[in-house]
mmCIF file of C-alpha atoms in Angstrom:
data_model
loop_
_atom_site.group_PDB
_atom_site.id
_atom_site.type_symbol
_atom_site.label_atom_id
_atom_site.label_comp_id
_atom_site.label_asym_id
_atom_site.label_seq_id
_atom_site.Cartn_x
_atom_site.Cartn_y
_atom_site.Cartn_z
ATOM 1 C CA MET A 201 82.616 108.866 56.948
ATOM 2 C CA SER A 202 83.299 107.047 53.626
ATOM 3 C CA GLU A 203 82.489 104.098 51.793
ATOM 4 C CA GLU A 204 86.035 102.873 52.700
ATOM 5 C CA ASN A 205 86.232 103.080 56.431
ATOM 6 C CA VAL A 206 83.082 101.905 57.228
ATOM 7 C CA GLN A 207 84.418 99.338 59.310
ATOM 8 C CA VAL A 208 87.082 101.408 61.216
ATOM 9 C CA LYS A 209 86.354 101.623 65.028
ATOM 10 C CA VAL A 210 86.672 104.517 67.193
ATOM 11 C CA GLY A 211 87.730 103.974 70.664
ATOM 12 C CA ALA A 212 89.673 105.462 73.183
ATOM 13 C CA GLY A 213 93.257 104.377 73.071
ATOM 14 C CA GLY A 214 95.031 101.964 71.401
ATOM 15 C CA ASN A 215 94.951 101.619 67.656
ATOM 16 C CA ARG A 216 92.177 103.955 66.700
ATOM 17 C CA ASP A 217 92.030 102.536 63.107
ATOM 18 C CA ALA A 218 91.931 98.779 63.025
ATOM 19 C CA PRO A 219 89.217 96.767 61.652
ATOM 20 C CA ALA A 220 85.910 96.179 63.668
ATOM 21 C CA GLU A 221 86.168 92.639 64.963
ATOM 22 C CA PRO A 222 83.827 90.167 63.174
ATOM 23 C CA GLY A 223 81.688 88.271 65.168
ATOM 24 C CA GLY A 224 80.231 88.903 68.375
ATOM 25 C CA ALA A 225 76.252 88.980 69.325
ATOM 26 C CA ASP A 226 75.453 88.585 65.543
ATOM 27 C CA HIS A 227 77.618 85.928 64.789
ATOM 28 C CA ASP A 228 77.041 83.648 67.859
ATOM 29 C CA LYS A 229 73.408 84.044 67.102
ATOM 30 C CA ARG A 230 73.578 82.916 63.491
ATOM 31 C CA MET A 231 75.696 80.310 63.989
ATOM 32 C CA ARG A 232 73.021 79.031 67.141
ATOM 33 C CA LEU A 233 70.601 79.221 64.787
ATOM 34 C CA TRP A 234 72.563 77.180 61.791
ATOM 35 C CA VAL A 235 73.214 74.881 64.546
ATOM 36 C CA ASN A 236 69.618 74.376 65.804
ATOM 37 C CA TRP A 237 68.171 73.558 62.234
ATOM 38 C CA GLY A 238 71.216 71.420 61.240
ATOM 39 C CA LEU A 239 70.029 69.241 64.491
ATOM 40 C CA THR A 240 66.355 69.576 63.448
ATOM 41 C CA LEU A 241 66.815 67.992 60.339
ATOM 42 C CA LEU A 242 69.298 65.741 61.833
ATOM 43 C CA THR A 243 65.787 64.245 63.807
ATOM 44 C CA VAL A 244 64.078 64.003 60.977
ATOM 45 C CA VAL A 245 67.089 62.037 59.049
ATOM 46 C CA GLY A 246 66.525 60.258 62.652
ATOM 47 C CA ALA A 247 63.457 59.545 62.656
ATOM 48 C CA GLY A 248 64.181 58.157 59.028
ATOM 49 C CA ILE A 249 66.571 55.686 59.582
ATOM 50 C CA VAL A 250 64.340 54.305 63.067
ATOM 51 C CA MET A 251 62.130 53.447 60.260
ATOM 52 C CA VAL A 252 64.140 51.660 58.310
ATOM 53 C CA VAL A 253 65.121 49.859 61.405
ATOM 54 C CA ALA A 254 62.077 49.209 62.258
ATOM 55 C CA LEU A 255 60.953 47.735 59.009
ATOM 56 C CA ALA A 256 63.569 45.730 58.497
ATOM 57 C CA SER A 257 63.330 44.476 62.133
ATOM 58 C CA VAL A 258 59.708 43.324 60.641
ATOM 59 C CA MET A 259 61.027 41.809 57.846
ATOM 60 C CA SER A 260 63.888 39.832 59.465
ATOM 61 C CA THR A 261 60.667 38.142 61.255
ATOM 62 C CA ALA A 262 58.921 36.966 58.386
ATOM 63 C CA ALA A 263 59.839 33.292 59.089
ATOM 64 C CA CYS A 264 59.181 33.406 62.726
ATOM 65 C CA ASN A 265 56.170 31.644 64.840
ATOM 66 C CA ASP A 266 55.359 31.109 67.750
ATOM 67 C CA LYS A 267 57.136 28.040 68.262
ATOM 68 C CA ALA A 268 60.312 29.245 66.516
ATOM 69 C CA CYS A 269 60.592 32.716 68.288
ATOM 70 C CA PRO A 270 58.689 32.795 71.813
ATOM 71 C CA ASN A 271 60.038 35.996 73.169
ATOM 72 C CA LEU A 272 59.715 37.997 70.054
ATOM 73 C CA GLY A 273 58.936 41.862 70.015
ATOM 74 C CA PRO A 274 58.705 44.448 72.867
ATOM 75 C CA ASN A 275 56.648 44.076 75.933
ATOM 76 C CA GLY A 276 54.770 46.566 77.425
ATOM 77 C CA ILE A 277 55.518 48.776 74.231
ATOM 78 C CA SER A 278 53.667 48.314 70.986
ATOM 79 C CA PHE A 279 55.285 47.921 67.433
ATOM 80 C CA ASP A 280 52.702 50.117 66.265
ATOM 81 C CA THR A 281 54.311 53.344 68.862
ATOM 82 C CA LEU A 282 58.069 52.967 68.495
ATOM 83 C CA PHE A 283 57.201 52.794 64.353
ATOM 84 C CA TYR A 284 55.124 55.845 64.070
ATOM 85 C CA GLY A 285 56.500 57.955 67.293
ATOM 86 C CA ALA A 286 59.675 58.372 65.083
ATOM 87 C CA SER A 287 57.766 60.642 62.941
ATOM 88 C CA VAL A 288 55.854 62.011 65.643
ATOM 89 C CA VAL A 289 59.434 63.252 67.536
ATOM 90 C CA ALA A 290 60.831 64.849 64.214
ATOM 91 C CA GLY A 291 57.882 66.597 63.850
ATOM 92 C CA PHE A 292 57.636 68.200 67.451
ATOM 93 C CA ALA A 293 61.373 68.813 66.758
ATOM 94 C CA VAL A 294 60.758 70.981 63.579
ATOM 95 C CA VAL A 295 57.710 72.621 65.586
ATOM 96 C CA ALA A 296 59.330 73.549 68.265
ATOM 97 C CA SER A 297 62.406 74.856 66.435
ATOM 98 C CA PHE A 298 60.156 77.245 65.222
ATOM 99 C CA PHE A 299 59.641 78.778 68.706
ATOM 100 C CA THR A 300 62.912 77.857 70.066
ATOM 101 C CA ALA A 301 65.786 78.120 67.272
ATOM 102 C CA ARG A 302 66.977 82.060 68.415
ATOM 103 C CA ARG A 303 66.989 81.062 71.921
ATOM 104 C CA ARG A 304 70.016 80.206 73.540
ATOM 105 C CA TRP A 305 69.323 76.378 75.540
ATOM 106 C CA GLY A 306 66.694 75.782 72.454
ATOM 107 C CA PHE A 307 69.322 72.700 71.482
ATOM 108 C CA VAL A 308 68.193 70.928 74.155
ATOM 109 C CA ILE A 309 64.922 69.920 72.763
ATOM 110 C CA LEU A 310 66.222 68.287 69.640
ATOM 111 C CA MET A 311 69.011 66.654 71.868
ATOM 112 C CA VAL A 312 66.211 64.791 73.583
ATOM 113 C CA ALA A 313 64.782 64.353 70.487
ATOM 114 C CA LEU A 314 67.482 62.717 69.164
ATOM 115 C CA ALA A 315 67.885 60.681 72.486
ATOM 116 C CA LEU A 316 64.214 59.877 72.022
ATOM 117 C CA LEU A 317 65.062 58.410 68.166
ATOM 118 C CA ILE A 318 68.290 56.749 69.540
ATOM 119 C CA ALA A 319 66.440 54.911 72.485
ATOM 120 C CA ASP A 320 63.849 53.850 69.495
ATOM 121 C CA VAL A 321 66.753 52.150 67.949
ATOM 122 C CA ALA A 322 67.862 50.376 70.756
ATOM 123 C CA ILE A 323 64.669 49.051 71.758
ATOM 124 C CA LEU A 324 64.179 47.855 68.272
ATOM 125 C CA ALA A 325 67.447 46.023 68.156
ATOM 126 C CA THR A 326 66.881 44.248 71.768
ATOM 127 C CA THR A 327 63.781 43.174 71.089
ATOM 128 C CA VAL A 328 64.244 41.301 67.337
ATOM 129 C CA ALA A 329 67.399 40.249 68.011
ATOM 130 C CA GLN A 330 67.299 36.573 68.522
#
């Protein structure tokens, strides 16, 4: 076989000289890998957004005291958990992606991580809003 017709697919019947179809299982695996690592980077960016929202929430309460803002802050969840938990979730997502990036359902861990980060922002936004 010469280098000109490396992509020629020989089969029984049909168009014998048609080039082989690009893609297939290898293309799906590569696409899955790119999507998985894209979502992983999105969790890192999401953790940064959570930390910015948390710092903005704290800064917005600088003039508050117990009398002016009696119901300020989350009840039951400490601010440290909300603030530092975002980076822990993103770090876990990055480490887990090394093991699950090539798997078919590996993106589920990243979707859970993104859901936790969205919930974190929602909790911060609702507890600091006055």
